[in-house]
PDB file of C-alpha atoms in Angstrom:
ATOM      1  CA  MET A 542       3.147  -9.103  -3.658  1.00 50.00           C
ATOM      2  CA  SER A 543       6.394  -9.400  -1.772  1.00 44.00           C
ATOM      3  CA  ASP A 544       9.518  -7.444  -2.576  1.00 46.00           C
ATOM      4  CA  THR A 545      11.778 -10.186  -1.266  1.00 42.00           C
ATOM      5  CA  PRO A 546      14.121 -11.924  -3.689  1.00 40.00           C
ATOM      6  CA  THR A 547      12.854 -15.063  -5.381  1.00 41.00           C
ATOM      7  CA  PRO A 548      14.013 -18.069  -3.319  1.00 39.00           C
ATOM      8  CA  GLN A 549      16.060 -20.783  -4.918  1.00 42.00           C
ATOM      9  CA  ALA A 550      14.598 -24.268  -5.246  1.00 42.00           C
ATOM     10  CA  THR A 551      16.117 -27.657  -4.623  1.00 44.00           C
ATOM     11  CA  PRO A 552      17.795 -29.074  -7.719  1.00 46.00           C
ATOM     12  CA  ALA A 553      15.726 -31.545  -9.715  1.00 46.00           C
ATOM     13  CA  THR A 554      18.246 -34.334  -9.268  1.00 46.00           C
ATOM     14  CA  GLY A 555      20.423 -35.651  -6.508  1.00 47.00           C
ATOM     15  CA  ASP A 556      23.358 -33.647  -7.839  1.00 53.00           C
ATOM     16  CA  PRO A 557      23.845 -30.562  -5.611  1.00 51.00           C
ATOM     17  CA  GLN A 558      25.572 -28.820  -8.521  1.00 59.00           C
ATOM     18  CA  ALA A 559      22.577 -29.253 -10.836  1.00 64.00           C
ATOM     19  CA  PRO A 560      20.559 -26.116 -11.595  1.00 76.00           C
ATOM     20  CA  ALA A 561      17.236 -25.730  -9.830  1.00 89.00           C
ATOM     21  CA  ALA A 562      14.327 -26.782 -12.021  1.00 94.00           C
ATOM     22  CA  PHE A 563      12.305 -23.937 -13.498  1.00 97.00           C
ATOM     23  CA  GLY A 564       8.939 -25.353 -12.404  1.00 96.00           C
ATOM     24  CA  ALA A 565       9.990 -25.473  -8.771  1.00 94.00           C
ATOM     25  CA  ARG A 566      11.424 -21.958  -8.950  1.00 96.00           C
ATOM     26  CA  LEU A 567       8.244 -20.713 -10.604  1.00 97.00           C
ATOM     27  CA  ARG A 568       6.054 -22.221  -7.885  1.00 95.00           C
ATOM     28  CA  GLN A 569       8.162 -20.580  -5.197  1.00 95.00           C
ATOM     29  CA  ALA A 570       8.071 -17.253  -7.016  1.00 96.00           C
ATOM     30  CA  MET A 571       4.282 -17.341  -7.385  1.00 96.00           C
ATOM     31  CA  ASP A 572       3.797 -18.355  -3.751  1.00 94.00           C
ATOM     32  CA  THR A 573       6.124 -15.598  -2.572  1.00 95.00           C
ATOM     33  CA  ARG A 574       5.397 -12.767  -4.989  1.00 96.00           C
ATOM     34  CA  GLY A 575       1.932 -13.539  -6.279  1.00 94.00           C
ATOM     35  CA  PRO A 576       0.660 -15.427  -9.357  1.00 94.00           C
ATOM     36  CA  LEU A 577       1.379 -12.921 -12.112  1.00 96.00           C
ATOM     37  CA  CYS A 578       3.463 -12.507 -15.263  1.00 98.00           C
ATOM     38  CA  VAL A 579       3.822  -8.978 -16.617  1.00 98.00           C
ATOM     39  CA  GLY A 580       4.750  -8.509 -20.255  1.00 98.00           C
ATOM     40  CA  ILE A 581       7.321  -5.987 -21.411  1.00 98.00           C
ATOM     41  CA  ASP A 582       5.768  -4.980 -24.739  1.00 97.00           C
ATOM     42  CA  PRO A 583       7.248  -1.671 -25.951  1.00 97.00           C
ATOM     43  CA  HIS A 584       5.118  -1.258 -29.055  1.00 95.00           C
ATOM     44  CA  ALA A 585       4.993   2.127 -30.750  1.00 97.00           C
ATOM     45  CA  SER A 586       1.624   3.269 -29.403  1.00 97.00           C
ATOM     46  CA  LEU A 587       2.597   2.483 -25.819  1.00 97.00           C
ATOM     47  CA  LEU A 588       5.890   4.322 -26.163  1.00 98.00           C
ATOM     48  CA  ALA A 589       3.891   7.316 -27.389  1.00 98.00           C
ATOM     49  CA  ASP A 590       1.467   7.030 -24.465  1.00 97.00           C
ATOM     50  CA  TRP A 591       4.457   7.211 -22.135  1.00 98.00           C
ATOM     51  CA  GLY A 592       5.743  10.323 -23.911  1.00 98.00           C
ATOM     52  CA  LEU A 593       8.691   8.426 -25.368  1.00 98.00           C
ATOM     53  CA  GLY A 594      10.067   8.355 -28.877  1.00 98.00           C
ATOM     54  CA  ASP A 595       9.666   5.310 -31.084  1.00 98.00           C
ATOM     55  CA  ASP A 596      13.423   4.774 -31.102  1.00 98.00           C
ATOM     56  CA  VAL A 597      16.139   2.940 -29.201  1.00 98.00           C
ATOM     57  CA  ALA A 598      16.300   5.622 -26.501  1.00 98.00           C
ATOM     58  CA  GLY A 599      12.561   5.294 -25.895  1.00 98.00           C
ATOM     59  CA  LEU A 600      12.846   1.510 -25.917  1.00 98.00           C
ATOM     60  CA  GLU A 601      15.570   1.552 -23.287  1.00 98.00           C
ATOM     61  CA  ARG A 602      13.791   4.079 -21.053  1.00 98.00           C
ATOM     62  CA  PHE A 603      10.559   2.091 -21.229  1.00 98.00           C
ATOM     63  CA  SER A 604      12.181  -1.264 -20.487  1.00 98.00           C
ATOM     64  CA  ARG A 605      14.343   0.028 -17.671  1.00 98.00           C
ATOM     65  CA  THR A 606      11.343   1.715 -16.037  1.00 98.00           C
ATOM     66  CA  VAL A 607       9.348  -1.527 -16.062  1.00 98.00           C
ATOM     67  CA  VAL A 608      12.261  -3.522 -14.672  1.00 98.00           C
ATOM     68  CA  GLU A 609      13.017  -0.989 -11.940  1.00 98.00           C
ATOM     69  CA  ALA A 610       9.350  -0.803 -10.946  1.00 98.00           C
ATOM     70  CA  LEU A 611       8.467  -4.500 -10.999  1.00 98.00           C
ATOM     71  CA  ALA A 612      11.412  -6.897 -11.146  1.00 98.00           C
ATOM     72  CA  ASP A 613      11.853  -7.000  -7.370  1.00 98.00           C
ATOM     73  CA  ARG A 614       8.218  -7.919  -6.738  1.00 97.00           C
ATOM     74  CA  VAL A 615       6.455  -9.790  -9.569  1.00 98.00           C
ATOM     75  CA  ALA A 616       7.026 -13.487 -10.168  1.00 98.00           C
ATOM     76  CA  VAL A 617       7.683 -13.289 -13.917  1.00 98.00           C
ATOM     77  CA  LEU A 618       8.567 -10.623 -16.456  1.00 98.00           C
ATOM     78  CA  LYS A 619       7.987 -11.498 -20.109  1.00 98.00           C
ATOM     79  CA  PRO A 620       9.792  -9.358 -22.691  1.00 98.00           C
ATOM     80  CA  GLN A 621       8.326  -9.692 -26.194  1.00 98.00           C
ATOM     81  CA  SER A 622      11.376 -10.143 -28.368  1.00 98.00           C
ATOM     82  CA  ALA A 623       9.798  -8.745 -31.539  1.00 98.00           C
ATOM     83  CA  PHE A 624       9.427  -5.260 -30.099  1.00 98.00           C
ATOM     84  CA  PHE A 625      13.167  -5.178 -29.452  1.00 98.00           C
ATOM     85  CA  GLU A 626      14.236  -6.913 -32.664  1.00 98.00           C
ATOM     86  CA  ARG A 627      12.515  -4.270 -34.799  1.00 98.00           C
ATOM     87  CA  PHE A 628      15.330  -1.870 -33.837  1.00 98.00           C
ATOM     88  CA  GLY A 629      18.024  -4.248 -35.055  1.00 98.00           C
ATOM     89  CA  SER A 630      21.213  -4.937 -33.144  1.00 98.00           C
ATOM     90  CA  ARG A 631      20.778  -1.915 -30.856  1.00 98.00           C
ATOM     91  CA  GLY A 632      17.341  -3.141 -29.881  1.00 98.00           C
ATOM     92  CA  VAL A 633      18.662  -6.629 -29.155  1.00 98.00           C
ATOM     93  CA  ALA A 634      21.355  -5.037 -26.984  1.00 98.00           C
ATOM     94  CA  VAL A 635      18.576  -3.364 -24.972  1.00 98.00           C
ATOM     95  CA  LEU A 636      16.866  -6.737 -24.668  1.00 98.00           C
ATOM     96  CA  GLU A 637      20.071  -8.304 -23.334  1.00 98.00           C
ATOM     97  CA  ARG A 638      20.326  -5.620 -20.652  1.00 98.00           C
ATOM     98  CA  THR A 639      16.628  -5.940 -19.816  1.00 98.00           C
ATOM     99  CA  VAL A 640      16.924  -9.688 -19.278  1.00 98.00           C
ATOM    100  CA  ALA A 641      20.070  -9.406 -17.172  1.00 98.00           C
ATOM    101  CA  GLU A 642      18.732  -6.593 -14.982  1.00 98.00           C
ATOM    102  CA  ALA A 643      15.371  -8.282 -14.421  1.00 98.00           C
ATOM    103  CA  ARG A 644      16.984 -11.557 -13.387  1.00 98.00           C
ATOM    104  CA  ALA A 645      19.457  -9.738 -11.141  1.00 98.00           C
ATOM    105  CA  ALA A 646      16.517  -8.113  -9.338  1.00 98.00           C
ATOM    106  CA  GLY A 647      14.942 -11.509  -8.661  1.00 97.00           C
ATOM    107  CA  ALA A 648      12.264 -11.866 -11.326  1.00 98.00           C
ATOM    108  CA  LEU A 649      12.045 -14.949 -13.478  1.00 98.00           C
ATOM    109  CA  VAL A 650      12.359 -13.958 -17.134  1.00 98.00           C
ATOM    110  CA  LEU A 651      10.194 -15.637 -19.748  1.00 98.00           C
ATOM    111  CA  MET A 652      11.422 -14.752 -23.226  1.00 98.00           C
ATOM    112  CA  ASP A 653       8.428 -14.444 -25.520  1.00 98.00           C
ATOM    113  CA  ALA A 654      10.021 -15.376 -28.834  1.00 98.00           C
ATOM    114  CA  LYS A 655       7.793 -18.299 -29.947  1.00 98.00           C
ATOM    115  CA  ARG A 656      10.668 -20.098 -31.655  1.00 98.00           C
ATOM    116  CA  GLY A 657      10.097 -23.317 -33.528  1.00 97.00           C
ATOM    117  CA  ASP A 658      12.171 -25.122 -36.168  1.00 98.00           C
ATOM    118  CA  ILE A 659      13.962 -28.400 -36.778  1.00 97.00           C
ATOM    119  CA  GLY A 660      17.362 -29.926 -36.156  1.00 97.00           C
ATOM    120  CA  SER A 661      20.383 -27.680 -35.836  1.00 98.00           C
ATOM    121  CA  THR A 662      18.276 -24.547 -36.302  1.00 98.00           C
ATOM    122  CA  MET A 663      16.109 -25.396 -33.297  1.00 98.00           C
ATOM    123  CA  ALA A 664      19.256 -26.211 -31.349  1.00 98.00           C
ATOM    124  CA  ALA A 665      20.626 -22.766 -32.208  1.00 98.00           C
ATOM    125  CA  TYR A 666      17.414 -21.064 -31.080  1.00 98.00           C
ATOM    126  CA  ALA A 667      17.594 -23.018 -27.839  1.00 98.00           C
ATOM    127  CA  ALA A 668      21.226 -21.993 -27.295  1.00 98.00           C
ATOM    128  CA  ALA A 669      20.323 -18.330 -27.814  1.00 98.00           C
ATOM    129  CA  TYR A 670      17.874 -18.293 -24.902  1.00 98.00           C
ATOM    130  CA  LEU A 671      18.541 -21.347 -22.724  1.00 98.00           C
ATOM    131  CA  ASP A 672      22.340 -21.580 -22.619  1.00 98.00           C
ATOM    132  CA  PRO A 673      23.705 -19.861 -19.490  1.00 97.00           C
ATOM    133  CA  ALA A 674      26.612 -18.542 -21.575  1.00 98.00           C
ATOM    134  CA  SER A 675      24.282 -16.576 -23.868  1.00 98.00           C
ATOM    135  CA  PRO A 676      23.708 -12.850 -23.286  1.00 98.00           C
ATOM    136  CA  LEU A 677      19.976 -13.544 -23.809  1.00 98.00           C
ATOM    137  CA  PHE A 678      19.849 -16.380 -21.259  1.00 98.00           C
ATOM    138  CA  SER A 679      16.364 -16.504 -19.783  1.00 98.00           C
ATOM    139  CA  ASP A 680      14.569 -18.665 -17.259  1.00 98.00           C
ATOM    140  CA  ALA A 681      12.050 -19.860 -19.845  1.00 98.00           C
ATOM    141  CA  LEU A 682      11.127 -19.519 -23.505  1.00 98.00           C
ATOM    142  CA  THR A 683       7.889 -19.637 -25.484  1.00 98.00           C
ATOM    143  CA  VAL A 684       8.040 -22.126 -28.346  1.00 98.00           C
ATOM    144  CA  SER A 685       5.849 -23.231 -31.245  1.00 98.00           C
ATOM    145  CA  PRO A 686       5.303 -27.020 -31.571  1.00 98.00           C
ATOM    146  CA  TYR A 687       3.639 -26.894 -34.984  1.00 96.00           C
ATOM    147  CA  LEU A 688       6.489 -28.554 -36.860  1.00 97.00           C
ATOM    148  CA  GLY A 689       5.741 -31.539 -34.655  1.00 96.00           C
ATOM    149  CA  PHE A 690       6.416 -31.631 -30.940  1.00 97.00           C
ATOM    150  CA  GLY A 691       9.533 -33.736 -31.450  1.00 97.00           C
ATOM    151  CA  SER A 692      11.108 -30.858 -33.357  1.00 98.00           C
ATOM    152  CA  LEU A 693      11.420 -29.115 -29.972  1.00 98.00           C
ATOM    153  CA  ASP A 694      13.643 -31.841 -28.514  1.00 98.00           C
ATOM    154  CA  PRO A 695      16.840 -29.713 -28.655  1.00 98.00           C
ATOM    155  CA  ALA A 696      15.093 -27.047 -26.563  1.00 98.00           C
ATOM    156  CA  VAL A 697      13.625 -29.629 -24.179  1.00 98.00           C
ATOM    157  CA  GLU A 698      17.045 -31.169 -23.601  1.00 97.00           C
ATOM    158  CA  LEU A 699      18.839 -27.866 -23.063  1.00 98.00           C
ATOM    159  CA  ALA A 700      16.051 -26.594 -20.794  1.00 98.00           C
ATOM    160  CA  ARG A 701      16.466 -29.663 -18.591  1.00 96.00           C
ATOM    161  CA  ALA A 702      20.243 -29.266 -18.466  1.00 96.00           C
ATOM    162  CA  SER A 703      20.059 -25.538 -17.682  1.00 97.00           C
ATOM    163  CA  GLY A 704      17.162 -25.600 -15.199  1.00 96.00           C
ATOM    164  CA  CYS A 705      14.986 -23.633 -17.620  1.00 98.00           C
ATOM    165  CA  GLY A 706      11.381 -23.980 -18.762  1.00 98.00           C
ATOM    166  CA  LEU A 707       9.415 -23.990 -21.998  1.00 98.00           C
ATOM    167  CA  PHE A 708       5.898 -22.771 -22.741  1.00 98.00           C
ATOM    168  CA  ALA A 709       4.495 -24.381 -25.874  1.00 98.00           C
ATOM    169  CA  LEU A 710       1.654 -22.764 -27.785  1.00 97.00           C
ATOM    170  CA  ALA A 711      -1.379 -24.995 -27.230  1.00 95.00           C
ATOM    171  CA  LEU A 712      -4.681 -23.077 -27.199  1.00 93.00           C
ATOM    172  CA  THR A 713      -4.043 -19.480 -28.166  1.00 91.00           C
ATOM    173  CA  SER A 714      -6.622 -16.721 -27.938  1.00 85.00           C
ATOM    174  CA  ASN A 715      -6.342 -15.501 -31.540  1.00 88.00           C
ATOM    175  CA  PRO A 716      -9.319 -16.747 -33.613  1.00 87.00           C
ATOM    176  CA  GLU A 717      -7.049 -17.995 -36.419  1.00 93.00           C
ATOM    177  CA  GLY A 718      -5.425 -20.481 -34.067  1.00 92.00           C
ATOM    178  CA  ALA A 719      -8.487 -22.711 -33.913  1.00 90.00           C
ATOM    179  CA  GLU A 720      -8.059 -23.967 -37.501  1.00 93.00           C
ATOM    180  CA  VAL A 721      -4.893 -25.765 -36.441  1.00 94.00           C
ATOM    181  CA  GLN A 722      -5.230 -26.223 -32.697  1.00 93.00           C
ATOM    182  CA  HIS A 723      -8.815 -27.545 -32.730  1.00 90.00           C
ATOM    183  CA  ALA A 724      -8.254 -29.818 -35.741  1.00 92.00           C
ATOM    184  CA  LEU A 725      -8.865 -33.508 -35.001  1.00 93.00           C
ATOM    185  CA  ARG A 726      -6.304 -36.227 -35.601  1.00 93.00           C
ATOM    186  CA  ALA A 727      -7.155 -39.695 -36.835  1.00 95.00           C
ATOM    187  CA  ASP A 728      -7.367 -40.880 -33.212  1.00 93.00           C
ATOM    188  CA  GLY A 729     -10.042 -38.283 -32.452  1.00 91.00           C
ATOM    189  CA  ARG A 730      -7.830 -36.057 -30.306  1.00 91.00           C
ATOM    190  CA  SER A 731      -7.372 -32.401 -31.145  1.00 92.00           C
ATOM    191  CA  VAL A 732      -3.949 -31.080 -32.091  1.00 94.00           C
ATOM    192  CA  ALA A 733      -3.994 -28.981 -28.911  1.00 93.00           C
ATOM    193  CA  ALA A 734      -4.748 -32.034 -26.770  1.00 93.00           C
ATOM    194  CA  THR A 735      -1.817 -33.806 -28.425  1.00 95.00           C
ATOM    195  CA  VAL A 736       0.528 -30.938 -27.544  1.00 96.00           C
ATOM    196  CA  LEU A 737      -0.729 -30.990 -23.958  1.00 95.00           C
ATOM    197  CA  GLY A 738      -0.135 -34.727 -23.801  1.00 95.00           C
ATOM    198  CA  HIS A 739       3.476 -34.314 -24.883  1.00 96.00           C
ATOM    199  CA  LEU A 740       3.986 -31.665 -22.199  1.00 97.00           C
ATOM    200  CA  ALA A 741       2.514 -33.946 -19.549  1.00 96.00           C
ATOM    201  CA  GLU A 742       4.983 -36.663 -20.601  1.00 96.00           C
ATOM    202  CA  ARG A 743       7.946 -34.278 -20.308  1.00 96.00           C
ATOM    203  CA  ASN A 744       6.798 -33.187 -16.854  1.00 96.00           C
ATOM    204  CA  ALA A 745       6.334 -36.783 -15.721  1.00 93.00           C
ATOM    205  CA  ALA A 746       9.907 -37.543 -16.750  1.00 92.00           C
ATOM    206  CA  GLU A 747      11.180 -34.515 -14.859  1.00 90.00           C
ATOM    207  CA  ARG A 748       9.162 -35.404 -11.771  1.00 84.00           C
ATOM    208  CA  ALA A 749      10.642 -38.920 -11.735  1.00 82.00           C
ATOM    209  CA  ALA A 750      14.099 -37.348 -11.364  1.00 76.00           C
ATOM    210  CA  TRP A 751      13.195 -35.601  -8.104  1.00 69.00           C
ATOM    211  CA  GLN A 752      13.981 -38.779  -6.157  1.00 60.00           C
ATOM    212  CA  GLY A 753      11.288 -38.516  -3.519  1.00 53.00           C
ATOM    213  CA  GLN A 754      11.671 -34.769  -2.931  1.00 56.00           C
ATOM    214  CA  GLY A 755       7.979 -34.075  -3.374  1.00 59.00           C
ATOM    215  CA  ARG A 756       5.791 -33.308  -6.365  1.00 61.00           C
ATOM    216  CA  PRO A 757       6.898 -29.952  -7.752  1.00 75.00           C
ATOM    217  CA  LEU A 758       5.373 -28.059 -10.636  1.00 93.00           C
ATOM    218  CA  GLY A 759       6.792 -29.288 -13.926  1.00 96.00           C
ATOM    219  CA  SER A 760       9.011 -27.066 -16.060  1.00 97.00           C
ATOM    220  CA  PHE A 761       7.199 -27.637 -19.357  1.00 98.00           C
ATOM    221  CA  GLY A 762       4.139 -25.454 -19.668  1.00 98.00           C
ATOM    222  CA  ALA A 763       1.447 -24.568 -22.166  1.00 97.00           C
ATOM    223  CA  VAL A 764       0.118 -21.270 -23.454  1.00 97.00           C
ATOM    224  CA  VAL A 765      -3.672 -21.276 -23.053  1.00 95.00           C
ATOM    225  CA  GLY A 766      -5.634 -18.067 -23.590  1.00 92.00           C
ATOM    226  CA  ALA A 767      -7.675 -16.848 -20.635  1.00 90.00           C
ATOM    227  CA  THR A 768     -10.320 -15.630 -23.083  1.00 86.00           C
ATOM    228  CA  LEU A 769     -11.119 -19.188 -24.227  1.00 84.00           C
ATOM    229  CA  GLY A 770     -14.232 -20.277 -22.421  1.00 78.00           C
ATOM    230  CA  ASP A 771     -14.123 -23.595 -24.284  1.00 70.00           C
ATOM    231  CA  ALA A 772     -10.492 -24.369 -23.489  1.00 70.00           C
ATOM    232  CA  LEU A 773     -11.337 -27.467 -21.477  1.00 71.00           C
ATOM    233  CA  ALA A 774     -13.412 -28.933 -24.300  1.00 73.00           C
ATOM    234  CA  ALA A 775     -10.730 -28.204 -26.908  1.00 69.00           C
ATOM    235  CA  ALA A 776      -8.131 -29.789 -24.635  1.00 72.00           C
ATOM    236  CA  GLY A 777     -10.108 -33.019 -24.457  1.00 75.00           C
ATOM    237  CA  GLY A 778     -11.546 -32.239 -21.030  1.00 69.00           C
ATOM    238  CA  SER A 779      -8.329 -31.737 -19.082  1.00 78.00           C
ATOM    239  CA  LEU A 780      -5.513 -29.231 -18.786  1.00 88.00           C
ATOM    240  CA  ALA A 781      -3.751 -31.315 -16.137  1.00 87.00           C
ATOM    241  CA  ILE A 782      -0.206 -31.431 -17.473  1.00 94.00           C
ATOM    242  CA  ASP A 783       1.444 -31.051 -14.023  1.00 94.00           C
ATOM    243  CA  GLY A 784       3.097 -27.945 -15.433  1.00 97.00           C
ATOM    244  CA  PRO A 785       2.363 -24.225 -15.611  1.00 97.00           C
ATOM    245  CA  LEU A 786      -0.315 -22.746 -17.851  1.00 97.00           C
ATOM    246  CA  LEU A 787       0.579 -19.308 -19.155  1.00 97.00           C
ATOM    247  CA  ALA A 788      -2.700 -17.458 -19.594  1.00 95.00           C
ATOM    248  CA  PRO A 789      -2.580 -14.286 -21.704  1.00 93.00           C
ATOM    249  CA  GLY A 790      -5.735 -12.284 -22.236  1.00 87.00           C
ATOM    250  CA  ILE A 791      -6.500 -10.715 -18.863  1.00 85.00           C
ATOM    251  CA  GLY A 792      -7.170  -7.010 -19.034  1.00 74.00           C
ATOM    252  CA  ALA A 793      -7.120  -5.361 -22.446  1.00 69.00           C
ATOM    253  CA  GLN A 794      -8.193  -8.556 -24.251  1.00 73.00           C
ATOM    254  CA  GLY A 795     -11.306  -8.868 -22.112  1.00 79.00           C
ATOM    255  CA  ALA A 796     -10.715 -11.685 -19.616  1.00 85.00           C
ATOM    256  CA  THR A 797     -10.756 -11.116 -15.864  1.00 90.00           C
ATOM    257  CA  PRO A 798      -9.270 -13.088 -12.963  1.00 92.00           C
ATOM    258  CA  ALA A 799     -12.793 -14.249 -12.121  1.00 91.00           C
ATOM    259  CA  ASP A 800     -12.906 -16.097 -15.473  1.00 90.00           C
ATOM    260  CA  LEU A 801      -9.945 -18.341 -14.656  1.00 92.00           C
ATOM    261  CA  PRO A 802     -11.730 -21.170 -12.776  1.00 91.00           C
ATOM    262  CA  ALA A 803     -14.223 -21.701 -15.603  1.00 87.00           C
ATOM    263  CA  VAL A 804     -11.522 -21.715 -18.288  1.00 87.00           C
ATOM    264  CA  PHE A 805      -8.951 -23.861 -16.483  1.00 90.00           C
ATOM    265  CA  GLY A 806     -11.012 -26.107 -14.197  1.00 88.00           C
ATOM    266  CA  ASP A 807      -9.020 -28.249 -11.780  1.00 88.00           C
ATOM    267  CA  ALA A 808      -5.740 -26.946 -13.203  1.00 91.00           C
ATOM    268  CA  VAL A 809      -6.444 -23.357 -12.149  1.00 93.00           C
ATOM    269  CA  GLY A 810      -3.866 -23.556  -9.373  1.00 93.00           C
ATOM    270  CA  ASN A 811      -1.110 -23.884 -11.987  1.00 95.00           C
ATOM    271  CA  VAL A 812      -2.178 -20.851 -14.005  1.00 95.00           C
ATOM    272  CA  VAL A 813       0.270 -18.000 -14.548  1.00 96.00           C
ATOM    273  CA  PRO A 814      -1.894 -15.070 -15.696  1.00 96.00           C
ATOM    274  CA  SER A 815      -0.068 -12.843 -18.164  1.00 96.00           C
ATOM    275  CA  VAL A 816      -0.905  -9.157 -18.327  1.00 96.00           C
ATOM    276  CA  SER A 817       0.727  -6.498 -20.468  1.00 95.00           C
ATOM    277  CA  ARG A 818      -1.347  -3.434 -21.310  1.00 94.00           C
ATOM    278  CA  GLY A 819      -3.457  -3.835 -18.167  1.00 93.00           C
ATOM    279  CA  VAL A 820      -0.343  -2.929 -16.158  1.00 96.00           C
ATOM    280  CA  LEU A 821       1.805  -1.004 -18.655  1.00 97.00           C
ATOM    281  CA  ARG A 822      -0.871   1.593 -19.439  1.00 96.00           C
ATOM    282  CA  HIS A 823      -0.357   2.927 -15.910  1.00 97.00           C
ATOM    283  CA  GLY A 824       3.239   3.973 -16.683  1.00 97.00           C
ATOM    284  CA  PRO A 825       5.580   5.668 -16.721  1.00 98.00           C
ATOM    285  CA  ASP A 826       4.876   6.296 -13.031  1.00 98.00           C
ATOM    286  CA  ALA A 827       6.604   3.487 -11.125  1.00 98.00           C
ATOM    287  CA  ALA A 828       4.226   3.577  -8.174  1.00 98.00           C
ATOM    288  CA  ALA A 829       1.236   3.288 -10.493  1.00 98.00           C
ATOM    289  CA  LEU A 830       2.825   0.312 -12.261  1.00 98.00           C
ATOM    290  CA  ARG A 831       3.406  -1.404  -8.931  1.00 98.00           C
ATOM    291  CA  ALA A 832      -0.125  -0.709  -7.725  1.00 98.00           C
ATOM    292  CA  ALA A 833      -1.663  -2.063 -10.925  1.00 97.00           C
ATOM    293  CA  ALA A 834       0.394  -5.262 -10.777  1.00 97.00           C
ATOM    294  CA  ALA A 835      -0.385  -5.783  -7.085  1.00 96.00           C
ATOM    295  CA  LYS A 836      -4.123  -5.319  -7.684  1.00 95.00           C
ATOM    296  CA  ILE A 837      -4.233  -7.916 -10.452  1.00 95.00           C
ATOM    297  CA  ALA A 838      -2.158 -10.411  -8.456  1.00 95.00           C
ATOM    298  CA  ASP A 839      -4.491  -9.980  -5.473  1.00 95.00           C
ATOM    299  CA  ASP A 840      -7.555 -10.453  -7.687  1.00 94.00           C
ATOM    300  CA  VAL A 841      -6.035 -13.657  -9.079  1.00 94.00           C
ATOM    301  CA  ARG A 842      -5.348 -14.996  -5.591  1.00 93.00           C
ATOM    302  CA  VAL A 843      -8.997 -14.458  -4.634  1.00 93.00           C
ATOM    303  CA  ALA A 844     -10.261 -16.054  -7.853  1.00 92.00           C
ATOM    304  CA  VAL A 845      -8.184 -19.239  -7.686  1.00 88.00           C
ATOM    305  CA  LYS A 846      -8.119 -19.983  -3.966  1.00 81.00           C
TER     306      LYS A 846
END
């Protein structure tokens, strides 16, 4: 992985003042720094393993250590909002600093908040994470489409305007997810395949706005567990949404980089493997965190080439 800053991409429209599209920035970051997303998941047991207290001071020390060790070299850092929110306003303040410092060091920040609602409430969630004026402004946000994909329209619209991305839950690795995601609609398609279809449509619309500037990665991605050997079947035979596929499950959950081609098929080149404990368990030593992240990114490169 490179320690050079993430390059900026060409804007997604002809307007030179328009923000660079997230998908294009993500592709550049993965090409430059390696195809890896590292989670920032300061749960109580991991704080204890690092010799830190389960309190705001421990939270801040943990988060700052991860950012200082990795933000100048990994493509994406993914703070899990819940582990900060559990400390109330002081925890959210730590999250704000974590996001700002990670982005300043060149990493793309994917806020793992899995927001999903309707109308003005969804618009407010979108503003919290996708409005450049917000102290929690991130490069991308995880969202839940299970109130109907159209309920996410406020987030889709603000993401486009702000040059941000979305990752919608599609085929998650938890066993409970199958009862909804694998369910069949009247037209014979699974719910997950329907979500993927909506994402493909949003990416096609974004691509049309590039005005002949190539075929960049779309900004609207899906969350698809790397542990799901049957992901292609559940997706209706294709994961080709022309957008990124966030793939949690490598490491502690049992998947390996070598599993990626079988799970993702022809779309494997758009996979963003997400690792948390597999890297974080090597802390608090910064060099060990860097070595662990570099090893996984190298293994992914070999597996998907």
